[in-house]
Short mmCIF file of C-alpha atoms in Angstrom, two decimals:
data_model
loop_
_atom_site.label_atom_id
_atom_site.label_comp_id
_atom_site.label_asym_id
_atom_site.label_seq_id
_atom_site.Cartn_x
_atom_site.Cartn_y
_atom_site.Cartn_z
CA MET Y 221 0.05 -0.02 0.03
CA SER Y 222 1.40 3.29 -1.09
CA ASP Y 223 1.38 6.37 1.04
CA ARG Y 224 3.58 8.83 -0.99
CA THR Y 225 2.01 11.17 -3.59
CA GLU Y 226 4.91 10.35 -5.96
CA ASP Y 227 3.83 6.66 -6.10
CA PHE Y 228 0.57 7.93 -7.92
CA ASP Y 229 2.45 9.66 -10.64
CA PHE Y 230 2.41 8.65 -14.42
CA HIS Y 231 3.32 10.26 -17.65
CA LEU Y 232 0.42 11.39 -19.79
CA PRO Y 233 0.98 12.85 -23.25
CA GLU Y 234 -0.71 16.25 -23.56
CA THR Y 235 -2.21 15.07 -26.84
CA LEU Y 236 -4.41 12.57 -24.80
CA ILE Y 237 -6.18 15.41 -22.83
CA ALA Y 238 -9.53 15.85 -24.18
CA GLN Y 239 -10.51 19.31 -25.16
CA GLU Y 240 -14.12 18.65 -26.01
CA PRO Y 241 -16.41 15.83 -25.38
CA ALA Y 242 -17.21 12.87 -27.80
CA ARG Y 243 -20.18 13.42 -29.99
CA PRO Y 244 -22.57 11.89 -29.54
CA ARG Y 245 -21.80 11.47 -25.89
CA GLU Y 246 -22.26 7.88 -25.60
CA ALA Y 247 -19.66 7.19 -28.46
CA ALA Y 248 -16.91 8.00 -25.70
CA ARG Y 249 -14.71 4.86 -25.29
CA LEU Y 250 -15.18 2.66 -22.30
CA LEU Y 251 -12.45 0.58 -20.71
CA ASP Y 252 -14.09 -2.35 -19.05
CA VAL Y 253 -11.64 -3.40 -16.08
CA PRO Y 254 -12.97 -6.79 -14.64
CA ALA Y 255 -11.57 -7.96 -11.35
CA HIS Y 256 -9.37 -10.34 -13.25
CA GLY Y 257 -8.20 -11.30 -16.74
CA PRO Y 258 -7.78 -8.90 -19.88
CA PHE Y 259 -9.09 -5.52 -20.19
CA MET Y 260 -11.85 -4.96 -22.79
CA ASP Y 261 -12.10 -1.94 -25.04
CA ARG Y 262 -15.75 -0.95 -25.40
CA HIS Y 263 -17.86 2.27 -25.87
CA VAL Y 264 -20.10 3.91 -23.35
CA SER Y 265 -23.09 2.69 -25.51
CA ASP Y 266 -22.12 -0.91 -24.39
CA LEU Y 267 -22.77 0.01 -20.71
CA PRO Y 268 -26.22 -1.54 -20.77
CA SER Y 269 -24.91 -4.87 -21.75
CA LEU Y 270 -22.57 -4.88 -18.72
CA LEU Y 271 -25.76 -4.46 -16.42
CA LYS Y 272 -28.04 -6.84 -15.08
CA ALA Y 273 -31.76 -6.64 -14.01
CA GLY Y 274 -31.91 -5.37 -10.59
CA ASP Y 275 -28.67 -3.39 -10.62
CA LEU Y 276 -29.11 0.27 -9.41
CA LEU Y 277 -27.11 3.12 -11.20
CA VAL Y 278 -26.59 6.18 -8.83
CA ALA Y 279 -25.71 9.40 -10.35
CA ASN Y 280 -25.05 12.87 -9.07
CA ASP Y 281 -27.71 15.39 -9.91
CA THR Y 282 -25.87 18.47 -9.00
CA ALA Y 283 -25.86 21.26 -11.55
CA VAL Y 284 -22.82 23.52 -12.34
CA ILE Y 285 -23.00 27.23 -11.55
CA ARG Y 286 -20.98 30.17 -13.07
CA ALA Y 287 -18.55 29.87 -10.33
CA GLN Y 288 -15.70 32.00 -11.63
CA LEU Y 289 -15.84 35.85 -10.77
CA HIS Y 290 -13.61 38.76 -11.15
CA GLY Y 291 -13.93 41.23 -8.29
CA LEU Y 292 -12.46 44.52 -7.90
CA ARG Y 293 -11.14 46.03 -4.52
CA GLY Y 294 -10.47 49.71 -5.64
CA GLU Y 295 -8.16 49.00 -8.66
CA ALA Y 296 -7.03 45.68 -7.57
CA HIS Y 297 -8.09 42.66 -9.46
CA ILE Y 298 -9.35 39.71 -7.32
CA GLY Y 299 -10.01 36.37 -8.85
CA ILE Y 300 -12.79 34.58 -7.02
CA THR Y 301 -13.91 30.78 -7.40
CA LEU Y 302 -17.05 30.04 -5.51
CA ASP Y 303 -16.57 26.88 -3.38
CA ARG Y 304 -19.62 26.09 -1.39
CA ILE Y 305 -22.61 27.96 0.23
CA LEU Y 306 -22.59 28.04 4.05
CA PRO Y 307 -25.59 27.64 6.42
CA ASP Y 308 -25.84 31.37 6.95
CA THR Y 309 -25.82 32.00 3.08
CA SER Y 310 -22.40 33.50 2.97
CA TRP Y 311 -19.99 31.72 0.56
CA HIS Y 312 -16.67 29.96 0.96
CA VAL Y 313 -14.50 30.99 -1.74
CA LEU Y 314 -11.00 30.29 -3.24
CA VAL Y 315 -9.12 33.59 -4.03
CA ARG Y 316 -6.35 34.81 -6.13
CA ASN Y 317 -4.52 37.67 -4.71
CA ALA Y 318 -5.96 36.90 -1.50
CA ARG Y 319 -3.07 38.82 0.22
CA ARG Y 320 -4.78 42.05 -1.13
CA LEU Y 321 -7.74 41.31 0.80
CA LYS Y 322 -8.70 42.21 4.58
CA VAL Y 323 -11.71 41.32 6.63
CA GLY Y 324 -14.28 44.43 5.98
CA ASP Y 325 -13.18 45.03 2.57
CA THR Y 326 -16.01 45.40 -0.17
CA LEU Y 327 -15.63 43.92 -3.62
CA THR Y 328 -17.41 45.33 -6.62
CA PHE Y 329 -18.09 43.67 -9.94
CA THR Y 330 -18.11 45.25 -13.36
CA GLY Y 331 -21.49 45.45 -14.74
CA SER Y 332 -23.51 44.68 -11.74
CA PRO Y 333 -24.67 46.77 -8.72
CA HIS Y 334 -24.11 43.92 -6.36
CA THR Y 335 -21.06 43.68 -4.02
CA ALA Y 336 -19.43 41.24 -1.79
CA THR Y 337 -18.02 41.76 1.74
CA VAL Y 338 -14.99 39.90 3.17
CA LEU Y 339 -16.11 38.23 6.37
CA ALA Y 340 -12.89 36.16 6.92
CA ARG Y 341 -9.49 35.14 5.43
CA GLU Y 342 -8.10 31.67 5.59
CA GLU Y 343 -4.54 30.45 5.05
CA GLY Y 344 -3.89 28.95 1.58
CA GLY Y 345 -6.11 31.46 -0.33
CA GLY Y 346 -9.70 30.62 1.12
CA ALA Y 347 -11.97 33.44 2.31
CA ILE Y 348 -15.62 33.77 3.33
CA LEU Y 349 -17.74 36.39 1.51
CA ARG Y 350 -21.20 37.68 1.76
CA PHE Y 351 -22.85 38.80 -1.45
CA SER Y 352 -25.38 41.58 -1.33
CA ALA Y 353 -27.55 39.32 -3.68
CA GLU Y 354 -29.23 36.08 -2.39
CA GLY Y 355 -31.77 33.58 -3.81
CA SER Y 356 -32.94 34.17 -7.12
CA ALA Y 357 -31.08 37.57 -7.34
CA PHE Y 358 -27.92 35.64 -6.77
CA ASP Y 359 -28.57 33.37 -9.66
CA THR Y 360 -29.16 36.28 -11.98
CA PHE Y 361 -25.85 37.90 -10.60
CA LEU Y 362 -23.98 34.76 -11.66
CA GLN Y 363 -25.60 34.61 -14.97
CA ASP Y 364 -24.72 38.27 -15.51
CA VAL Y 365 -20.98 38.28 -14.22
CA GLY Y 366 -19.87 34.81 -13.58
CA ALA Y 367 -18.18 32.16 -15.83
CA LEU Y 368 -17.77 28.49 -15.80
CA ALA Y 369 -14.91 27.36 -13.84
CA LEU Y 370 -13.61 25.02 -16.45
CA PRO Y 371 -10.70 22.81 -15.38
CA PRO Y 372 -7.07 24.46 -16.28
CA TYR Y 373 -6.32 21.59 -18.60
CA ILE Y 374 -9.39 22.44 -20.96
CA HIS Y 375 -7.68 25.37 -23.07
CA ARG Y 376 -9.99 28.21 -23.60
CA PRO Y 377 -7.72 31.24 -23.97
CA ASP Y 378 -10.82 33.45 -24.59
CA GLY Y 379 -12.80 31.88 -21.71
CA PRO Y 380 -15.53 29.10 -21.77
CA THR Y 381 -17.64 29.14 -24.90
CA ALA Y 382 -21.28 28.74 -25.43
CA GLN Y 383 -20.72 25.11 -26.41
CA ASP Y 384 -18.97 24.64 -23.19
CA ALA Y 385 -22.17 25.77 -21.27
CA LYS Y 386 -23.93 22.90 -23.03
CA ASP Y 387 -21.21 20.30 -22.94
CA TYR Y 388 -20.34 20.90 -19.33
CA ALA Y 389 -23.56 19.81 -17.96
CA THR Y 390 -24.94 16.39 -17.38
CA ILE Y 391 -28.41 15.01 -18.15
CA PHE Y 392 -29.01 14.43 -14.48
CA ALA Y 393 -28.34 18.17 -13.40
CA GLU Y 394 -31.16 19.44 -11.21
CA HIS Y 395 -29.83 21.17 -8.20
CA LYS Y 396 -27.62 24.11 -8.54
CA GLY Y 397 -24.39 24.41 -6.37
CA ALA Y 398 -21.30 22.72 -8.22
CA VAL Y 399 -18.14 24.43 -9.22
CA ALA Y 400 -17.17 21.43 -11.36
CA ALA Y 401 -19.37 18.89 -13.28
CA PRO Y 402 -19.57 15.43 -12.12
CA THR Y 403 -17.94 14.32 -15.31
CA ALA Y 404 -18.97 10.63 -15.45
CA GLY Y 405 -22.47 11.84 -16.00
CA LEU Y 406 -21.51 13.78 -18.96
CA HIS Y 407 -21.48 10.57 -21.02
CA PHE Y 408 -25.30 9.85 -20.36
CA THR Y 409 -28.02 10.72 -23.15
CA PRO Y 410 -31.72 9.92 -23.17
CA ALA Y 411 -31.16 7.03 -25.53
CA LEU Y 412 -28.47 5.69 -23.07
CA LEU Y 413 -30.88 5.75 -20.09
CA GLU Y 414 -33.62 4.09 -22.19
CA ALA Y 415 -31.19 1.31 -23.03
CA VAL Y 416 -30.43 0.88 -19.17
CA ASP Y 417 -33.93 0.93 -18.31
CA ALA Y 418 -34.68 -1.83 -20.83
CA ILE Y 419 -32.16 -4.14 -19.37
CA GLY Y 420 -34.08 -3.93 -16.15
CA ALA Y 421 -31.53 -1.93 -14.27
CA GLU Y 422 -32.73 0.82 -11.90
CA ARG Y 423 -31.62 4.46 -11.53
CA CYS Y 424 -31.52 7.06 -8.66
CA THR Y 425 -29.72 10.23 -7.83
CA LEU Y 426 -28.09 12.01 -4.95
CA THR Y 427 -26.70 15.36 -4.80
CA LEU Y 428 -22.99 16.30 -4.11
CA HIS Y 429 -21.98 19.85 -4.84
CA VAL Y 430 -18.51 19.50 -6.24
CA GLY Y 431 -16.25 22.34 -4.77
CA ALA Y 432 -13.57 24.30 -5.84
CA GLY Y 433 -11.14 22.16 -3.89
CA THR Y 434 -11.41 19.32 -6.71
CA PHE Y 435 -8.93 21.43 -8.75
CA LEU Y 436 -6.29 21.86 -6.13
CA PRO Y 437 -3.12 19.50 -6.35
CA VAL Y 438 -1.96 17.24 -3.63
CA ARG Y 439 1.07 19.25 -2.32
CA GLU Y 440 2.12 16.89 0.48
CA ASN Y 441 4.25 14.06 -0.58
CA ASP Y 442 2.70 12.10 2.72
CA ILE Y 443 -0.74 11.64 1.44
CA SER Y 444 -2.00 11.21 5.01
CA LYS Y 445 -1.25 14.89 5.57
CA HIS Y 446 -3.47 16.14 2.61
CA HIS Y 447 -6.61 18.00 3.57
CA MET Y 448 -9.71 17.51 1.55
CA HIS Y 449 -12.00 20.47 1.19
CA ALA Y 450 -15.65 19.97 2.48
CA GLU Y 451 -18.40 19.56 -0.20
CA ARG Y 452 -22.18 19.55 0.53
CA GLY Y 453 -24.06 16.22 0.03
CA ILE Y 454 -27.69 15.06 0.15
CA ILE Y 455 -29.15 11.70 0.17
CA THR Y 456 -32.99 11.57 0.72
CA PRO Y 457 -34.52 8.92 2.97
CA GLU Y 458 -36.36 7.68 0.05
CA THR Y 459 -33.07 7.17 -1.84
CA ALA Y 460 -31.16 5.53 1.05
CA ALA Y 461 -34.18 3.13 1.32
CA ARG Y 462 -33.93 2.32 -2.43
CA ILE Y 463 -30.24 1.61 -2.32
CA ASN Y 464 -30.68 -0.75 0.78
CA ALA Y 465 -33.44 -2.57 -0.89
CA VAL Y 466 -31.42 -3.14 -4.02
CA ARG Y 467 -28.65 -4.53 -2.04
CA LYS Y 468 -31.05 -6.76 0.17
CA ALA Y 469 -32.47 -8.06 -3.20
CA GLY Y 470 -28.96 -9.02 -4.46
CA GLY Y 471 -28.55 -6.08 -6.94
CA ARG Y 472 -25.26 -4.24 -7.46
CA ILE Y 473 -24.84 -0.58 -6.65
CA ILE Y 474 -22.99 1.15 -9.56
CA ALA Y 475 -21.82 4.63 -8.82
CA VAL Y 476 -21.78 7.00 -11.77
CA GLY Y 477 -18.48 9.03 -10.78
CA THR Y 478 -16.28 9.57 -7.98
CA THR Y 479 -18.54 12.06 -6.35
CA SER Y 480 -21.41 9.59 -6.06
CA LEU Y 481 -19.14 6.94 -4.67
CA ARG Y 482 -17.77 9.50 -2.18
CA LEU Y 483 -21.08 10.41 -0.92
CA LEU Y 484 -22.31 6.93 -0.80
CA GLU Y 485 -19.31 6.04 1.33
CA SER Y 486 -19.72 8.99 3.51
CA ALA Y 487 -23.38 7.90 4.26
CA ALA Y 488 -22.74 4.21 4.61
CA ASP Y 489 -22.27 2.63 8.08
CA GLU Y 490 -19.73 -0.20 9.01
CA ASN Y 491 -22.29 -2.88 7.98
CA GLY Y 492 -22.77 -1.16 4.41
CA ILE Y 493 -26.21 0.28 5.23
CA VAL Y 494 -26.69 3.61 3.57
CA HIS Y 495 -28.34 6.30 5.66
CA PRO Y 496 -30.08 9.63 4.66
CA PHE Y 497 -27.37 12.25 4.56
CA ASP Y 498 -27.60 16.21 4.54
CA ASP Y 499 -24.27 17.47 5.66
CA VAL Y 500 -20.70 18.23 4.48
CA THR Y 501 -18.14 15.54 3.70
CA SER Y 502 -14.41 15.70 3.40
CA ILE Y 503 -13.95 11.92 2.99
CA PHE Y 504 -10.44 11.22 1.56
CA ILE Y 505 -10.51 7.53 0.04
CA ARG Y 506 -7.02 6.12 -0.67
CA PRO Y 507 -5.39 2.68 -0.62
CA GLY Y 508 -6.17 0.75 2.41
CA TYR Y 509 -9.89 1.94 2.55
CA ARG Y 510 -12.44 -0.64 2.81
CA PHE Y 511 -15.55 0.08 0.77
CA ARG Y 512 -19.04 -0.39 2.20
CA ALA Y 513 -21.50 0.92 -0.31
CA VAL Y 514 -20.41 0.32 -4.01
CA ASP Y 515 -19.81 -2.77 -6.25
CA MET Y 516 -18.99 -0.94 -9.43
CA LEU Y 517 -17.60 2.43 -10.42
CA MET Y 518 -17.95 4.33 -13.84
CA THR Y 519 -15.60 7.18 -13.96
CA ASN Y 520 -13.24 9.25 -16.22
CA PHE Y 521 -9.64 8.98 -16.35
CA HIS Y 522 -7.92 11.24 -13.57
CA LEU Y 523 -4.79 13.21 -13.14
CA PRO Y 524 -1.54 11.99 -12.13
CA ARG Y 525 -0.81 12.57 -8.29
CA SER Y 526 -4.59 13.30 -7.85
CA THR Y 527 -6.73 12.24 -4.95
CA LEU Y 528 -9.05 10.83 -7.50
CA PHE Y 529 -6.22 8.52 -9.06
CA MET Y 530 -5.74 7.51 -5.47
CA LEU Y 531 -9.44 6.60 -5.03
CA VAL Y 532 -9.57 4.39 -8.08
CA CYS Y 533 -6.46 2.63 -6.91
CA ALA Y 534 -8.02 2.08 -3.45
CA PHE Y 535 -11.24 0.88 -5.39
CA ALA Y 536 -9.87 -1.58 -7.94
CA GLY Y 537 -6.43 -2.21 -6.73
CA GLU Y 538 -3.12 -0.18 -7.18
CA GLU Y 539 -1.50 -2.51 -9.60
CA ARG Y 540 -4.66 -3.19 -11.45
CA MET Y 541 -5.32 0.51 -12.09
CA ARG Y 542 -1.79 1.29 -12.98
CA ALA Y 543 -1.92 -1.45 -15.66
CA ALA Y 544 -5.41 -0.17 -16.72
CA TYR Y 545 -4.09 3.46 -17.13
CA ALA Y 546 -0.93 2.07 -19.05
CA HIS Y 547 -3.30 0.48 -21.34
CA ALA Y 548 -5.50 3.38 -21.71
CA ILE Y 549 -2.38 5.62 -22.63
CA GLN Y 550 -0.98 3.07 -24.89
CA THR Y 551 -4.14 2.84 -26.90
CA GLY Y 552 -5.08 6.36 -27.06
CA TYR Y 553 -8.01 6.80 -24.63
CA ARG Y 554 -8.89 10.53 -24.04
CA PHE Y 555 -8.25 11.77 -20.33
CA TYR Y 556 -10.03 14.15 -17.92
CA SER Y 557 -13.28 15.94 -17.88
CA TYR Y 558 -14.12 15.72 -21.50
CA GLY Y 559 -12.52 12.34 -22.04
CA ASP Y 560 -13.31 8.59 -22.03
CA ALA Y 561 -14.46 6.36 -19.14
CA CYS Y 562 -13.71 3.07 -17.30
CA LEU Y 563 -15.79 0.71 -15.58
CA LEU Y 564 -14.31 -0.79 -12.37
CA ARG Y 565 -15.21 -3.51 -10.02
CA CYS Y 566 -14.53 -3.07 -6.24
CA ALA Y 567 -11.56 -5.22 -5.15
CA ASN Y 568 -12.17 -4.90 -1.24
CA LEU Y 569 -15.86 -4.58 -0.26
CA ILE Y 570 -16.49 -5.40 3.27
CA GLU Y 571 -17.53 -8.99 3.63
CA ALA Y 572 -20.94 -8.24 5.02
CA HIS Y 573 -21.77 -6.29 1.85
CA ARG Y 574 -20.65 -9.05 -0.37
CA THR Y 575 -22.65 -11.72 1.31
CA GLY Y 576 -25.72 -9.59 1.78
CA GLU Y 577 -25.46 -9.94 5.50
CA SER Y 578 -25.80 -6.16 6.01
CA ALA Y 579 -29.21 -6.22 4.67
#
């Protein structure tokens, strides 16, 4: 079991970083990674054939907001990325040029009458702001002055395009609050969901509002010292009951994306029972973690040295995932948010989950 960030490094040619999604979306490639045996090169459109009646797909229904803002303190330009809304309706944000701010400062925004007041500053570029707009007025404010916070590896010298506004949204998107899209969900279309339904597999959603911390690198070489940013998640009582009923009936839980998986694991107890959840989670899943709630994971290909690559190594096994990524690079799979996907099987589910005893 590796505990050093450098052990999760690999070389990725820049030509394999996807700059736009496959069209149609289900035409993206899907690397099928069974627990044992050879990898199989498929397409996302093949996913229904890999499911069984009684399986349950769990997707994230968060919707991306225009989280990138450019504020002014006098003549000083302040870059702001919204992270998450707090219970008192103030916002935790990440700030560029944070040293130019002090508590009590007022920020203005070109083209808008609304302002933001600095309530607190944190080490590492974090801050808490209160905006003069709330509710629907805040939504309008973001539409007027905000921009999508596209990942830095998607090159848009002139900023996100109108096409990005369509591409960087999943079919499941319903509840606004995410800084980044849950990118495994980008592959789904109405036709693909109809094919999943025809197999007899079931579907449900939960909500995890992906925060700005998803873009932050792991700076500590000892991964146990890395601090995960908190993200708000919701699993309703009805959804939790449905997940547990599928497990009791012998169906498999398939997480669509690492965000869905992280929230399911945050809500599961030691016996694999998923409980209703309405809180923040900063769960950090790395090798050595024992999974409680998820049998399979559909996810995109992640950055070297990232917490998400560590997560998939924990899920399917370190050697298995290094080999899978090597195969993906050798055979030209497209990486990151707009890239291709893989389908993984859990290598270390708790025994109670695997035998159904937790039900």
